[in-house]
mmCIF file of C-alpha atoms in Angstrom:
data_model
loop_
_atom_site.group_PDB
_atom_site.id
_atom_site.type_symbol
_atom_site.label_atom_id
_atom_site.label_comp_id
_atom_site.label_asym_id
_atom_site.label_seq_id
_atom_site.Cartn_x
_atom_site.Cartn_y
_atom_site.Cartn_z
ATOM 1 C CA UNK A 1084 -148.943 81.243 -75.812
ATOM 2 C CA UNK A 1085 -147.778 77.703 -75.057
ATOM 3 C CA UNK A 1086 -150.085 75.116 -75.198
ATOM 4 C CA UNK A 1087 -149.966 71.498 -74.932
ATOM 5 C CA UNK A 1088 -150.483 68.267 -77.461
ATOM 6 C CA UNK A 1089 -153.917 67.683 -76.102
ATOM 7 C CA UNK A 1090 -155.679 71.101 -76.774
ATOM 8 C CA UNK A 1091 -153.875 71.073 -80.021
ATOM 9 C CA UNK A 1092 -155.030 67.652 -80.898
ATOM 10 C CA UNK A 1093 -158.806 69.050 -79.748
ATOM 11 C CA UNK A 1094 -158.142 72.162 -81.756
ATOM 12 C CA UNK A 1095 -157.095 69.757 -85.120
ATOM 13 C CA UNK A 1096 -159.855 67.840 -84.761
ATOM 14 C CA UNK A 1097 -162.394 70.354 -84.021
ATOM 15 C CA UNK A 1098 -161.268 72.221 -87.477
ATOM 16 C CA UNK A 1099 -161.647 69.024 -89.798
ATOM 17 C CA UNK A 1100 -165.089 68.183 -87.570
ATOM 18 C CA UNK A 1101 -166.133 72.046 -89.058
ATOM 19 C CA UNK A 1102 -165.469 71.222 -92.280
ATOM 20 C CA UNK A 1103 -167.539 67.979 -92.249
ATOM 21 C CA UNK A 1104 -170.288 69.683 -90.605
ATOM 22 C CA UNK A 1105 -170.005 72.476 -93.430
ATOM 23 C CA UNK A 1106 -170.455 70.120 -96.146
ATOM 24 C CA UNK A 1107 -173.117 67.931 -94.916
ATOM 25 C CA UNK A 1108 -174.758 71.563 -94.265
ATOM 26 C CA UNK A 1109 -174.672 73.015 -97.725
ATOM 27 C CA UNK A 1110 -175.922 69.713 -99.158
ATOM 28 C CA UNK A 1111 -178.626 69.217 -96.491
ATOM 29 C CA UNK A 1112 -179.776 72.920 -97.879
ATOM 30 C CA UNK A 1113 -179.749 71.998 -101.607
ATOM 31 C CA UNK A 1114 -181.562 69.085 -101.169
ATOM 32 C CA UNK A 1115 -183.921 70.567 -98.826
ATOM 33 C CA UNK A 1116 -184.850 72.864 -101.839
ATOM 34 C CA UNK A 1117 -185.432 70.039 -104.264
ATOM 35 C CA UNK A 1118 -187.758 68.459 -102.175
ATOM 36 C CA UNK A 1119 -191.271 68.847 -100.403
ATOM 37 C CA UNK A 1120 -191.481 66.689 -97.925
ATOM 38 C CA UNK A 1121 -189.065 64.162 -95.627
ATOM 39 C CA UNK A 1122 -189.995 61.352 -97.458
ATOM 40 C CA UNK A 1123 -188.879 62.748 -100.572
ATOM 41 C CA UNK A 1124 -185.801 63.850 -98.729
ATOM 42 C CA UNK A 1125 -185.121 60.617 -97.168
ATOM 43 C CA UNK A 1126 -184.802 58.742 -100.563
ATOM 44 C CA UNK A 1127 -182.238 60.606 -102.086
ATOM 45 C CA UNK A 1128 -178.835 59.569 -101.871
ATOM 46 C CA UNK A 1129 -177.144 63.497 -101.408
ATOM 47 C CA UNK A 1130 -179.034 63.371 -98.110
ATOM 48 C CA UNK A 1131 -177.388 60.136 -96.991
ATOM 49 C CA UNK A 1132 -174.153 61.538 -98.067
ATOM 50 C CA UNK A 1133 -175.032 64.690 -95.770
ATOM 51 C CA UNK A 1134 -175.385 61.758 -92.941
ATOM 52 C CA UNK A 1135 -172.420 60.522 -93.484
ATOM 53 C CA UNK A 1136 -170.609 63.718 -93.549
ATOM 54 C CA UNK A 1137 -172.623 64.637 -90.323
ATOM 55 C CA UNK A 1138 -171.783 61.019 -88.637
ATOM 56 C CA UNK A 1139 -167.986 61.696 -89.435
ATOM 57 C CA UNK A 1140 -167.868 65.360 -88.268
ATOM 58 C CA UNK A 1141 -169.599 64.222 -84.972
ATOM 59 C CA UNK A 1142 -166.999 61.605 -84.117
ATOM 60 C CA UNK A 1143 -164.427 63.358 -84.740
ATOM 61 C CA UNK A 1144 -166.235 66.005 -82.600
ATOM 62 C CA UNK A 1145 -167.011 63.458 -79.621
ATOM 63 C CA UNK A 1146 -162.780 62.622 -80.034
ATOM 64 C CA UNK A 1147 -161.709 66.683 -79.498
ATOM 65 C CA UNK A 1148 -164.237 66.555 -76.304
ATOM 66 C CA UNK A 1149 -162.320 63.568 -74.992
ATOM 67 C CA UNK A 1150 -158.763 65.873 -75.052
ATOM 68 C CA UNK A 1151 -160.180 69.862 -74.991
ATOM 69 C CA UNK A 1152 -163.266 71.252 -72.580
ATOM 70 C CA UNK A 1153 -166.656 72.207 -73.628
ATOM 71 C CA UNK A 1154 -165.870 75.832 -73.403
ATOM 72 C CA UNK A 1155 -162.965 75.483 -76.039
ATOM 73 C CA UNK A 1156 -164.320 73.190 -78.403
ATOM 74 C CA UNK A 1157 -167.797 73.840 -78.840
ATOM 75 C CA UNK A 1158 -167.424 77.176 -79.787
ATOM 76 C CA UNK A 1159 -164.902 75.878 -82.423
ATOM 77 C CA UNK A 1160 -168.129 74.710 -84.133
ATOM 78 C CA UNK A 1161 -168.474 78.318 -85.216
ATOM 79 C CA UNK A 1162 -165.987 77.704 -87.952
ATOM 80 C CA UNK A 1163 -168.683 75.766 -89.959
ATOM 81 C CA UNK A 1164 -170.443 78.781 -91.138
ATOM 82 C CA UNK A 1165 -167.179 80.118 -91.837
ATOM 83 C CA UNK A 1166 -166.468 76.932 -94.068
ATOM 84 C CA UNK A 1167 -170.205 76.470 -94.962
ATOM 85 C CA UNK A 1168 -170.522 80.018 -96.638
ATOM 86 C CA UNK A 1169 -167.793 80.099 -99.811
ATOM 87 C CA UNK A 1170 -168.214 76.343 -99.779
ATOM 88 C CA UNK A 1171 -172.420 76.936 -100.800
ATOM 89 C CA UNK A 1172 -171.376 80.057 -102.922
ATOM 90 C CA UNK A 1173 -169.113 77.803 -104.592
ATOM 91 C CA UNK A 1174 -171.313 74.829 -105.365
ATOM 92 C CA UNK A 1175 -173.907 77.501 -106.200
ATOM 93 C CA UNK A 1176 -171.451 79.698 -108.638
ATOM 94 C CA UNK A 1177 -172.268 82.546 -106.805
ATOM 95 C CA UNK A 1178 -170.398 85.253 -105.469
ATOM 96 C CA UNK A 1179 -169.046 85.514 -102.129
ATOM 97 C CA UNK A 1180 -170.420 89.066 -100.877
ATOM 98 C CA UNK A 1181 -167.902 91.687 -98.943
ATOM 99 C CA UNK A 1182 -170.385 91.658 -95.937
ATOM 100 C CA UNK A 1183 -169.667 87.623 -95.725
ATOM 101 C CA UNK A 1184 -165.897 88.273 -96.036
ATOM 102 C CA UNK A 1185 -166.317 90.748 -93.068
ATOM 103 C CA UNK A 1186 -168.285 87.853 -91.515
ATOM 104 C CA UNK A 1187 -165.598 85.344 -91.528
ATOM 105 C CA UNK A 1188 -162.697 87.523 -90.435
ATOM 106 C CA UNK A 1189 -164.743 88.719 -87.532
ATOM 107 C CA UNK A 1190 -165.883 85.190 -86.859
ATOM 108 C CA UNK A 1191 -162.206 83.996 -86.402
ATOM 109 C CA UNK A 1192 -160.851 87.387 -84.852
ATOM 110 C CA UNK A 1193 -163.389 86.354 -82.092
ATOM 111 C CA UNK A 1194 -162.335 82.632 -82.180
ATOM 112 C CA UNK A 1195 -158.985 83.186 -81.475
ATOM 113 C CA UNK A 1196 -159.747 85.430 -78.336
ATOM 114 C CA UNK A 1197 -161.692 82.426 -76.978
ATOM 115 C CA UNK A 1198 -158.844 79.956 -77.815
ATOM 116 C CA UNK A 1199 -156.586 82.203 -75.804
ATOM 117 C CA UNK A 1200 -159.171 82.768 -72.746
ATOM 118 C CA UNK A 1201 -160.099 78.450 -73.050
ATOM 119 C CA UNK A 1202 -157.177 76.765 -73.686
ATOM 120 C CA UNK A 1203 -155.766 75.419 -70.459
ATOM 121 C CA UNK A 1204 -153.516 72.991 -71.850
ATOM 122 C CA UNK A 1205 -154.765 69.984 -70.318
ATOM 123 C CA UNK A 1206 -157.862 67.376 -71.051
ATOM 124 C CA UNK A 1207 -161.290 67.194 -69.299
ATOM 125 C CA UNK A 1208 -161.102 65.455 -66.179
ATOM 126 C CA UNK A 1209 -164.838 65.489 -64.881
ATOM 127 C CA UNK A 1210 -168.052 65.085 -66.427
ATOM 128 C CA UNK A 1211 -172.358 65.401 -65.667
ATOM 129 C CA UNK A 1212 -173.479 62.917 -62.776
ATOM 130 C CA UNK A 1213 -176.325 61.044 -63.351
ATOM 131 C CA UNK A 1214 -178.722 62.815 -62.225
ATOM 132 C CA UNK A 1215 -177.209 65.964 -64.023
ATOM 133 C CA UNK A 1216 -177.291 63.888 -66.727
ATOM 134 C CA UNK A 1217 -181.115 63.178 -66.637
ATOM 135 C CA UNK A 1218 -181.667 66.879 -65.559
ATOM 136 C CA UNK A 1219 -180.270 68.670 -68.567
ATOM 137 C CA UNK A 1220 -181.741 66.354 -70.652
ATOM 138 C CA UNK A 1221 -185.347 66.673 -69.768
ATOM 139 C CA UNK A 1222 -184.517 70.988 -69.587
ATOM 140 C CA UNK A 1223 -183.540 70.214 -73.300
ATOM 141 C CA UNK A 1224 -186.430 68.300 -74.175
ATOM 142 C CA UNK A 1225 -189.134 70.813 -73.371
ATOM 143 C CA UNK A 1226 -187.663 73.422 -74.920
ATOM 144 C CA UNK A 1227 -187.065 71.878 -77.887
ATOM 145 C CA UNK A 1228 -190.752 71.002 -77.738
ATOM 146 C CA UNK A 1229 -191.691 74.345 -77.258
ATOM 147 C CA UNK A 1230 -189.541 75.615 -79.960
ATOM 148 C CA UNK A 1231 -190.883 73.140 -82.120
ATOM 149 C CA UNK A 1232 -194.262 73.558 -81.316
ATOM 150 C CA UNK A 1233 -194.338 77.616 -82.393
ATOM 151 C CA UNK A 1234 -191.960 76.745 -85.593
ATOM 152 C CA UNK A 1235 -194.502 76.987 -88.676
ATOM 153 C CA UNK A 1236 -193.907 75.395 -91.795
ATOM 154 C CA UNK A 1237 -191.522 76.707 -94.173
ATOM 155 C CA UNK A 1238 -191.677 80.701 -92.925
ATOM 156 C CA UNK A 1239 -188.613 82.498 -91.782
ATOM 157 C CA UNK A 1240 -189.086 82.324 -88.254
ATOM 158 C CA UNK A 1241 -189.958 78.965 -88.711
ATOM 159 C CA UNK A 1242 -186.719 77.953 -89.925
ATOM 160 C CA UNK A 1243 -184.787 79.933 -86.944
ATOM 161 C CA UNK A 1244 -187.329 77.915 -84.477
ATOM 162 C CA UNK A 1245 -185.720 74.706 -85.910
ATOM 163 C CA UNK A 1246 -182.523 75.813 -86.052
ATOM 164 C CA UNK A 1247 -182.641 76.752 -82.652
ATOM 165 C CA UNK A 1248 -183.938 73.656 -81.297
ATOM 166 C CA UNK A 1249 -181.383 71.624 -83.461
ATOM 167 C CA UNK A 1250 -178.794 74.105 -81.961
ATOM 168 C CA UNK A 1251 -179.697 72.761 -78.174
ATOM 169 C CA UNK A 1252 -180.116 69.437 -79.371
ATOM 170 C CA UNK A 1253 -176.411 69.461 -80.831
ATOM 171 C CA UNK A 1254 -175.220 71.237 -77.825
ATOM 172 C CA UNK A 1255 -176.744 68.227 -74.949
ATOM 173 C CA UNK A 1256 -175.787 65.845 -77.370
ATOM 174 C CA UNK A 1257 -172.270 66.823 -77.572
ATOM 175 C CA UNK A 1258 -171.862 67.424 -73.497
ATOM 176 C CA UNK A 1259 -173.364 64.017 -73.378
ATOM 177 C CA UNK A 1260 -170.648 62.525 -75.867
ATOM 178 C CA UNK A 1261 -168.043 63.902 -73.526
ATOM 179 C CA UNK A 1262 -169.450 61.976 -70.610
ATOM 180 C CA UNK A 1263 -169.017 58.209 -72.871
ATOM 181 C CA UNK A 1264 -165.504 59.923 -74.223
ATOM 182 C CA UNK A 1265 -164.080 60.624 -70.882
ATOM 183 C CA UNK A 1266 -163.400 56.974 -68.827
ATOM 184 C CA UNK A 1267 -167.098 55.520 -69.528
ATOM 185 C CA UNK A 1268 -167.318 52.510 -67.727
ATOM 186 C CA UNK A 1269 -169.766 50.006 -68.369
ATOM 187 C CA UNK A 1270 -173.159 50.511 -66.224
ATOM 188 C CA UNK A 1271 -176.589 51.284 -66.759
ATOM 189 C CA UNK A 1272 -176.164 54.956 -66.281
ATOM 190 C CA UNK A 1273 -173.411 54.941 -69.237
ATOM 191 C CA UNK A 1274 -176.148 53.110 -71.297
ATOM 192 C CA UNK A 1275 -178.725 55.761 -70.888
ATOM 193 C CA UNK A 1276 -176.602 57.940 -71.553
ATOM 194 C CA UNK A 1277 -175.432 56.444 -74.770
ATOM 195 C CA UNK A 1278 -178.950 56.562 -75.735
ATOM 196 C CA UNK A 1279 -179.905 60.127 -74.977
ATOM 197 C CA UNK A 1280 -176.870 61.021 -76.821
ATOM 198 C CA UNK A 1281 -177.652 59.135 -79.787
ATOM 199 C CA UNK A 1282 -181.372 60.597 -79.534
ATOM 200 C CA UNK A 1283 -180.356 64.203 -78.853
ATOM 201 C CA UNK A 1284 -177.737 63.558 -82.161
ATOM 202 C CA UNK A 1285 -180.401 62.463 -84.702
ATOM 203 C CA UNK A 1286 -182.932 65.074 -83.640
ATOM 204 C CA UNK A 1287 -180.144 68.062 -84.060
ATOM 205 C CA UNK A 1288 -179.871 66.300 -87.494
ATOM 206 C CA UNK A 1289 -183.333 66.054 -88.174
ATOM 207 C CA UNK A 1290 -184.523 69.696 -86.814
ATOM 208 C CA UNK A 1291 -181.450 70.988 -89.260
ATOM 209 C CA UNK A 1292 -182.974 69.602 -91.962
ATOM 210 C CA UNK A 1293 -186.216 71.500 -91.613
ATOM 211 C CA UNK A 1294 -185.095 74.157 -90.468
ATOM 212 C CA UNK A 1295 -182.527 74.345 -94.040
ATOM 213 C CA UNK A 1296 -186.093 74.311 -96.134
ATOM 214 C CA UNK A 1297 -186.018 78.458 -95.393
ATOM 215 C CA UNK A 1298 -182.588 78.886 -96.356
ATOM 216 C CA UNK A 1299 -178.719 78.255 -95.321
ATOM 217 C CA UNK A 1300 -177.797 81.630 -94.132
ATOM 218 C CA UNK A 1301 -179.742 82.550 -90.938
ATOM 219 C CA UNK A 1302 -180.966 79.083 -89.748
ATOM 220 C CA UNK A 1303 -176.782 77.807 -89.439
ATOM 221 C CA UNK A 1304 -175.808 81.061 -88.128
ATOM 222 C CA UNK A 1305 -178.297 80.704 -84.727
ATOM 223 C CA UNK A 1306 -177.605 76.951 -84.894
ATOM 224 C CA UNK A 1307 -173.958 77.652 -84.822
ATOM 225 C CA UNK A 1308 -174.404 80.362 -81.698
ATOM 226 C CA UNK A 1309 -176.971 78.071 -79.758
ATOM 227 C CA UNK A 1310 -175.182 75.115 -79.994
ATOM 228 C CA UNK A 1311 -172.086 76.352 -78.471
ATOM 229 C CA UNK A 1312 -173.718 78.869 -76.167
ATOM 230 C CA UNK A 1313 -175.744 75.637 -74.948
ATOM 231 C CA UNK A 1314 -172.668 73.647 -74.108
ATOM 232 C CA UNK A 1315 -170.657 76.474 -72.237
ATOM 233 C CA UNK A 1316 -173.831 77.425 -69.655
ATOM 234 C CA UNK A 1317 -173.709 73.795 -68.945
ATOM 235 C CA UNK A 1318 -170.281 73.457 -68.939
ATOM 236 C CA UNK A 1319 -169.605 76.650 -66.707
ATOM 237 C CA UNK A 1320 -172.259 75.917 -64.687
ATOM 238 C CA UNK A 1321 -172.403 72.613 -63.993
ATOM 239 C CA UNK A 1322 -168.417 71.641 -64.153
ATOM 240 C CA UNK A 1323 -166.718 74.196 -63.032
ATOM 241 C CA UNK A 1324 -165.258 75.149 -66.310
ATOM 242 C CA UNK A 1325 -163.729 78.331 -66.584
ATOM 243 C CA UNK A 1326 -161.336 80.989 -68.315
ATOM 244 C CA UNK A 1327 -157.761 81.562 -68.105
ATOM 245 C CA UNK A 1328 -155.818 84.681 -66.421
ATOM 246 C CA UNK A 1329 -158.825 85.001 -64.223
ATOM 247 C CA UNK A 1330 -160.866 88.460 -64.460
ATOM 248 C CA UNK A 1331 -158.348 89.745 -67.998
ATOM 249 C CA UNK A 1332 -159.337 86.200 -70.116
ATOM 250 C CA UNK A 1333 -162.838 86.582 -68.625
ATOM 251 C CA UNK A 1334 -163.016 90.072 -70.526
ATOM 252 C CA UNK A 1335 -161.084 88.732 -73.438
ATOM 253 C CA UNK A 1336 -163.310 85.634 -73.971
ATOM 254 C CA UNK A 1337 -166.176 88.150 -73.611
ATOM 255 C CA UNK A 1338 -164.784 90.294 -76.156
ATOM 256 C CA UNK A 1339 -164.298 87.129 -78.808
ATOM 257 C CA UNK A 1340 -167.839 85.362 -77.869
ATOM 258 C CA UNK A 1341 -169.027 89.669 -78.973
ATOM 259 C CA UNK A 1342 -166.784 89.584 -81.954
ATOM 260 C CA UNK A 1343 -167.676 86.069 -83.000
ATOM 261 C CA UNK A 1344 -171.733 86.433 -82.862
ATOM 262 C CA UNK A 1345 -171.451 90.004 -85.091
ATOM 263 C CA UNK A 1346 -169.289 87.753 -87.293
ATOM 264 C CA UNK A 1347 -171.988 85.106 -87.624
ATOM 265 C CA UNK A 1348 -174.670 87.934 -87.611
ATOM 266 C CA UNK A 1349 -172.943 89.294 -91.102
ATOM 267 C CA UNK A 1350 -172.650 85.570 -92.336
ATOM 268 C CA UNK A 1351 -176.365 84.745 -91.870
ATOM 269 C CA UNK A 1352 -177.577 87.684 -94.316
ATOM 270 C CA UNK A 1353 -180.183 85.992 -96.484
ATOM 271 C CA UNK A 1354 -180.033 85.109 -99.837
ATOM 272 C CA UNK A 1355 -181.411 86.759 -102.868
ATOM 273 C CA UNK A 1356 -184.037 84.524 -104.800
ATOM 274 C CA UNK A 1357 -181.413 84.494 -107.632
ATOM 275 C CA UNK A 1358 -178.795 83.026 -105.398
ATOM 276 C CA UNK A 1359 -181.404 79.801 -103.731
ATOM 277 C CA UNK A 1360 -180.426 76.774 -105.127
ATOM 278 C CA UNK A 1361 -183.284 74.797 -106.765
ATOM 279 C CA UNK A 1362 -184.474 78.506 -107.866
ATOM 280 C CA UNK A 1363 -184.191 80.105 -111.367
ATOM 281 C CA UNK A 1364 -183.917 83.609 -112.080
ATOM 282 C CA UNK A 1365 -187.710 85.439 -112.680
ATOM 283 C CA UNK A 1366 -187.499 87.593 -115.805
ATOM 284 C CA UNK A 1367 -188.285 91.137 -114.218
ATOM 285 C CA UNK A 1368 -190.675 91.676 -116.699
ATOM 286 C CA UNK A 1369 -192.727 88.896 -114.865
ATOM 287 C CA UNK A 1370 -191.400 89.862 -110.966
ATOM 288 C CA UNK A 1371 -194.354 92.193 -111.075
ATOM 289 C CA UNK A 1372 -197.319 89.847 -112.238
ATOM 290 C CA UNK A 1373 -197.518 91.350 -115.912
ATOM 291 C CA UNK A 1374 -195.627 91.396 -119.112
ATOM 292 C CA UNK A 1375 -193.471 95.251 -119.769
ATOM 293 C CA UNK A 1376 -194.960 96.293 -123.355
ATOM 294 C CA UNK A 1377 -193.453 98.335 -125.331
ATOM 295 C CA UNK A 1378 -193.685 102.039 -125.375
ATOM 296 C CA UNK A 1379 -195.876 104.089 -128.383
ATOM 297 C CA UNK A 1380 -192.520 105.794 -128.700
ATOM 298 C CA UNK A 1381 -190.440 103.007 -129.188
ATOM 299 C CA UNK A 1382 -192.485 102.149 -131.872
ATOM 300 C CA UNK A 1383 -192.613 105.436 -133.592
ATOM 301 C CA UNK A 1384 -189.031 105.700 -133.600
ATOM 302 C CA UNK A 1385 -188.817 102.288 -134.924
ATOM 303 C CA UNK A 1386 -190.668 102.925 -138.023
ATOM 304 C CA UNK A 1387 -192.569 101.367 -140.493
ATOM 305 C CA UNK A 1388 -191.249 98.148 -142.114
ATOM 306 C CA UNK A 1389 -189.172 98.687 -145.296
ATOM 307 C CA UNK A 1390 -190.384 98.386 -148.155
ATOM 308 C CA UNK A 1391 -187.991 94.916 -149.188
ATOM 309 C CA UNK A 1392 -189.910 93.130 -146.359
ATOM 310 C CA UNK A 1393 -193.995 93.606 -148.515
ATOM 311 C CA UNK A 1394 -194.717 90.720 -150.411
ATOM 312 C CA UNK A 1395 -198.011 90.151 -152.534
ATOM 313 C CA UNK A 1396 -200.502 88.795 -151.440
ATOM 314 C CA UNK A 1397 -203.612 86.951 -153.350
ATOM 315 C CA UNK A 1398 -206.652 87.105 -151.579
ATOM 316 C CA UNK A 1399 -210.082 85.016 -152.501
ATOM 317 C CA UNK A 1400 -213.222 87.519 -152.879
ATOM 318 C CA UNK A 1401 -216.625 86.363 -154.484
ATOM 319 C CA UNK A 1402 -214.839 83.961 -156.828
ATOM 320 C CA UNK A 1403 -212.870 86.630 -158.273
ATOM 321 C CA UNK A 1404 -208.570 86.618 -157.773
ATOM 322 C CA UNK A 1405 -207.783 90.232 -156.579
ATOM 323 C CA UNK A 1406 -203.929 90.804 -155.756
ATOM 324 C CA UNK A 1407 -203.397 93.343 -152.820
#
């Protein structure tokens, strides 16, 4: 397969964008566990560090969209889970399970069918009109609400509600980013856009964050599908992106995008207790809400106490010294 500087330059970005995003993730998730509320979160310094690690990952992210398409470098943003996982099992000094290797390779098996079906080998050349612009955003915005609205509190579905509002709020925000990227010229419409992107941007951040408080595992893994997934239908739909060798790389993107979600499904297995940062290990003896005593038997077997360990003892009785 030949392809040309700018898809590789998208494809070299997109990679160190992943690894950014994978880093700011896994400490996002450990301080989410440290911490009750967002106030608490919001003055320590690991979380600004997590900003900063999200900031750079998203410019370098808006930079790929300015040479690759939608279709080829959103779903790029897969590889953060497959970054994000040894990385946390690392800082955690934990072990990285067989399942999650399984994960991975599947992950980039599928990857690298959707690099063959996407990469045309030149840079985007059209982007949203205005009133697509305003169109997808407001879409985006009620179901984000909507999301938001049945996401309770720290629960497990809770935490996949967030992460799959962040997950459309990454996706607009990056299809947006390609629109100032591509040839912006200066205009009101540019400047609304600017803002929506930033908006969309910090809320993806901001959702993530909550929805990390229930774990790494399955919140990034739908994050990771819906944010891509959310950037192709728009990108497909709306600019007349497609695949390459027509009907054959529709099938063979079809077969990664099938290959890459059972990849993520294996990586978002969740975590034991013993495993959660923040978390330490409940003696089993307590995991069932009473202390294990020891068995009659045990104690039979044991014996009495030998007869080196009996000391006298002087005991006070009606004024007269008795020794026992």
């Amino acid at each position: 397969m030949v392809v040309s500087s700018p898809v590789v330059l998208a494809l070299a970005l997109s990679l160190v964008s992943a690894f950014c995003y994978a880093a700011a993730a896994v400490v996002q998730e450990r301080t989410a566990a440290g911490t009750a509320d967002l106030r608490g979160t919001l003055a320590r310094g690991s979380w600004w560090g997590a900003v900063g690690l999200n900031a750079s990952g998203a410019l370098l992210h808006v930079v790929a969209l300015r040479y690759g398409p939608l279709t080829l470098v959103q779903p790029l943003g897969a590889l953060t889970l497959v970054v994000a996982v040894p990385l946390g099992s690392l800082v955690a000094r934990r072990r990285t399970s067989g399942t999650q290797w399984r994960g991975m390779a599947l992950t980039l098996v599928g990857l690298t069918a959707l690099l063959v079906a996407t990469a045309a080998g030149r840079a985007p050349d059209d982007t949203l009109g205005t009133g697509e612009v305003l169109g997808v955003a407001l879409a985006a915005f009620v179901g984000i609400a909507v999301l938001v609205r049945s996401a309770s509190g720290r629960s497990a579905l809770g935490g996949l509600a967030f992460a799959a509002a962040s997950g459309i709020a990454s996706g607009v925000g990056s299809t947006l980013a390609q629109k100032l990227a591509v040839g912006p010229t200066l205009s009101w419409s540019v400047a609304v856009v600017a803002v929506l992107t930033v908006a969309f941007a910090s809320g993806g951040l901001l959702l993530s964050q909550k929805a990390y408080r229930s774990g790494l595992g399955g919140p990034l893994a739908l994050l990771t599908l819906v944010n891509p997934v959310t950037a192709s239908v728009i990108g497909i739909g709306l600019l007349g992106e497609g695949f390459r060798y027509g009907t054959t790389g529709t099938l063979i993107a079809l077969a990664g995008a099938v290959a890459a979600a059972r990849g993520v499904i294996l990586l978002s297995r969740p975590q034991s207790h013993q495993d959660r940062p923040g978390r330490r290990a409940v003696p089993e003896a307590l995991a069932h809400g009473r202390p294990r005593l020891p068995r009659p038997v045990r104690l039979l077997r044991a014996g009495l106490p030998s007869a080196a360990r009996v000391r006298p003892v002087t005991v006070e009785l009606t004024g007269t010294s008795r020794t026992v």
